[in-house]
Amino acid sequence: MNITIHQAMLPQEDPSASLAFYRDALGFEVRNDVEYGGMHWTTVGSPDQPDMAIVLYPLAAAPGLTDDERRMIAEMMAKGTYASINLATRDLDAAFERLTASGADVVQEPTDQPYGIRDCAVRDPAGNLVRIQELPGA
């Protein structure tokens, strides 16, 4: 048996703002763009990694949530404590420069971590934490 990671899910509250971040600032391609029942899902991914994607989904679409749970998640998203994703690049400084030029909310500038990696962190328009690690050989 071989199971692979196919998609990761990140909530969004403004599909246009999320698309601008993931497509224009990070350089991802749009793989699917769905309007359904007044909600909007966008699937994006790296052109270099066609089998892995991020689905930017409307929080209202999460099944089984009560109104209180949805409100609590929205509050956590606003604080940037609900969801996160780790990305990687061979040129962290160029990626960080592109993100800051786009107006991304910077959490951490590129930093050599004491545990052996170099990374930075920003928040996407929904408040999701996006960490970007520099791959070896940069």
XYZ file of C-alpha atoms in Angstrom:
138
model
C 0.000 0.000 0.000
C 1.260 3.462 -0.902
C -0.679 6.456 0.365
C 0.402 9.951 -0.656
C -0.552 13.412 0.506
C -2.841 14.774 -2.179
C -4.372 17.964 -0.764
C -4.173 20.138 2.318
C -7.123 22.282 3.381
C -6.872 25.883 4.535
C -9.888 28.017 5.414
C -10.441 31.345 3.719
C -12.926 34.152 4.183
C -12.183 36.175 1.044
C -11.534 34.031 -2.061
C -10.159 36.961 -4.094
C -7.654 37.949 -1.410
C -6.590 34.326 -0.900
C -6.185 33.841 -4.645
C -4.023 36.963 -4.900
C -1.806 35.664 -2.093
C -1.362 32.073 -3.299
C -1.314 32.755 -7.055
C 0.269 36.189 -7.352
C 2.543 36.355 -4.307
C 3.571 32.677 -4.038
C 3.382 31.814 -7.741
C 0.993 28.870 -7.416
C -1.215 27.858 -10.315
C -4.994 27.631 -10.031
C -6.148 24.066 -10.549
C -9.811 24.391 -9.725
C -12.143 27.277 -9.000
C -15.612 26.345 -7.820
C -18.672 28.411 -6.977
C -21.381 26.376 -5.285
C -24.311 27.422 -3.156
C -22.994 30.953 -2.706
C -19.572 29.668 -1.550
C -16.195 29.615 -3.291
C -13.428 26.980 -3.241
C -10.095 27.456 -4.985
C -7.499 24.739 -5.448
C -3.930 25.925 -5.997
C -0.553 24.269 -6.200
C 3.038 24.573 -7.276
C 3.649 23.995 -10.998
C 6.601 21.825 -9.899
C 4.422 19.568 -7.748
C 1.353 18.564 -9.768
C 0.189 15.827 -7.378
C -0.114 18.067 -4.296
C -2.542 20.957 -3.870
C -3.984 23.318 -1.304
C -7.754 23.691 -1.206
C -8.792 27.128 0.026
C -12.261 26.471 1.370
C -14.929 28.691 2.876
C -15.256 28.113 6.598
C -19.018 28.024 6.165
C -18.585 24.828 4.131
C -17.086 22.830 7.009
C -19.690 20.159 7.790
C -21.048 19.576 11.260
C -19.954 22.846 12.823
C -22.303 24.618 15.166
C -22.645 28.385 14.963
C -20.611 28.685 18.190
C -17.824 26.502 16.784
C -17.805 28.474 13.516
C -17.601 31.738 15.490
C -14.758 30.360 17.640
C -12.814 29.259 14.547
C -13.348 32.660 12.917
C -11.924 34.287 16.064
C -8.914 31.950 16.003
C -8.366 32.698 12.298
C -8.428 36.434 13.046
C -5.702 35.859 15.670
C -3.739 33.595 13.316
C -3.929 30.577 15.609
C -6.213 28.205 13.695
C -4.403 26.738 10.682
C -0.915 26.614 9.223
C 1.098 25.114 6.418
C 4.812 24.634 5.809
C 6.172 25.324 2.328
C 9.729 25.098 0.979
C 11.898 26.880 -1.565
C 15.493 26.946 -2.726
C 15.560 30.772 -2.596
C 14.039 31.941 0.666
C 15.196 35.544 0.307
C 13.542 35.902 -3.120
C 10.312 34.344 -1.823
C 10.309 36.612 1.218
C 10.969 39.685 -0.925
C 8.069 38.759 -3.221
C 5.764 38.228 -0.232
C 6.665 41.516 1.426
C 6.236 43.350 -1.900
C 2.710 41.905 -2.051
C 1.918 43.321 1.382
C 1.925 39.994 3.228
C 1.626 40.127 7.006
C 5.178 39.266 8.135
C 5.459 37.159 11.289
C 9.167 36.324 11.035
C 11.841 37.501 8.620
C 14.252 34.871 7.196
C 16.062 33.423 10.188
C 18.727 30.764 10.748
C 17.084 28.589 13.382
C 19.181 26.935 16.114
C 17.762 23.551 15.080
C 19.388 23.737 11.644
C 16.918 25.233 9.214
C 16.455 28.711 7.760
C 12.865 29.875 7.431
C 10.441 32.791 7.494
C 6.747 33.104 8.345
C 3.847 35.210 7.113
C 0.081 35.104 7.476
C -2.185 34.682 4.474
C -5.226 36.985 4.130
C -7.344 34.608 6.254
C -4.773 34.559 9.066
C -3.336 31.110 8.304
C 0.325 30.857 9.268
C 2.519 30.136 6.237
C 6.078 29.066 7.100
C 8.582 28.798 4.275
C 11.725 26.774 4.796
C 14.812 27.076 2.636
C 15.777 23.773 1.017
C 19.408 22.674 1.208
C 21.602 23.572 -1.729
C 20.296 27.083 -2.141
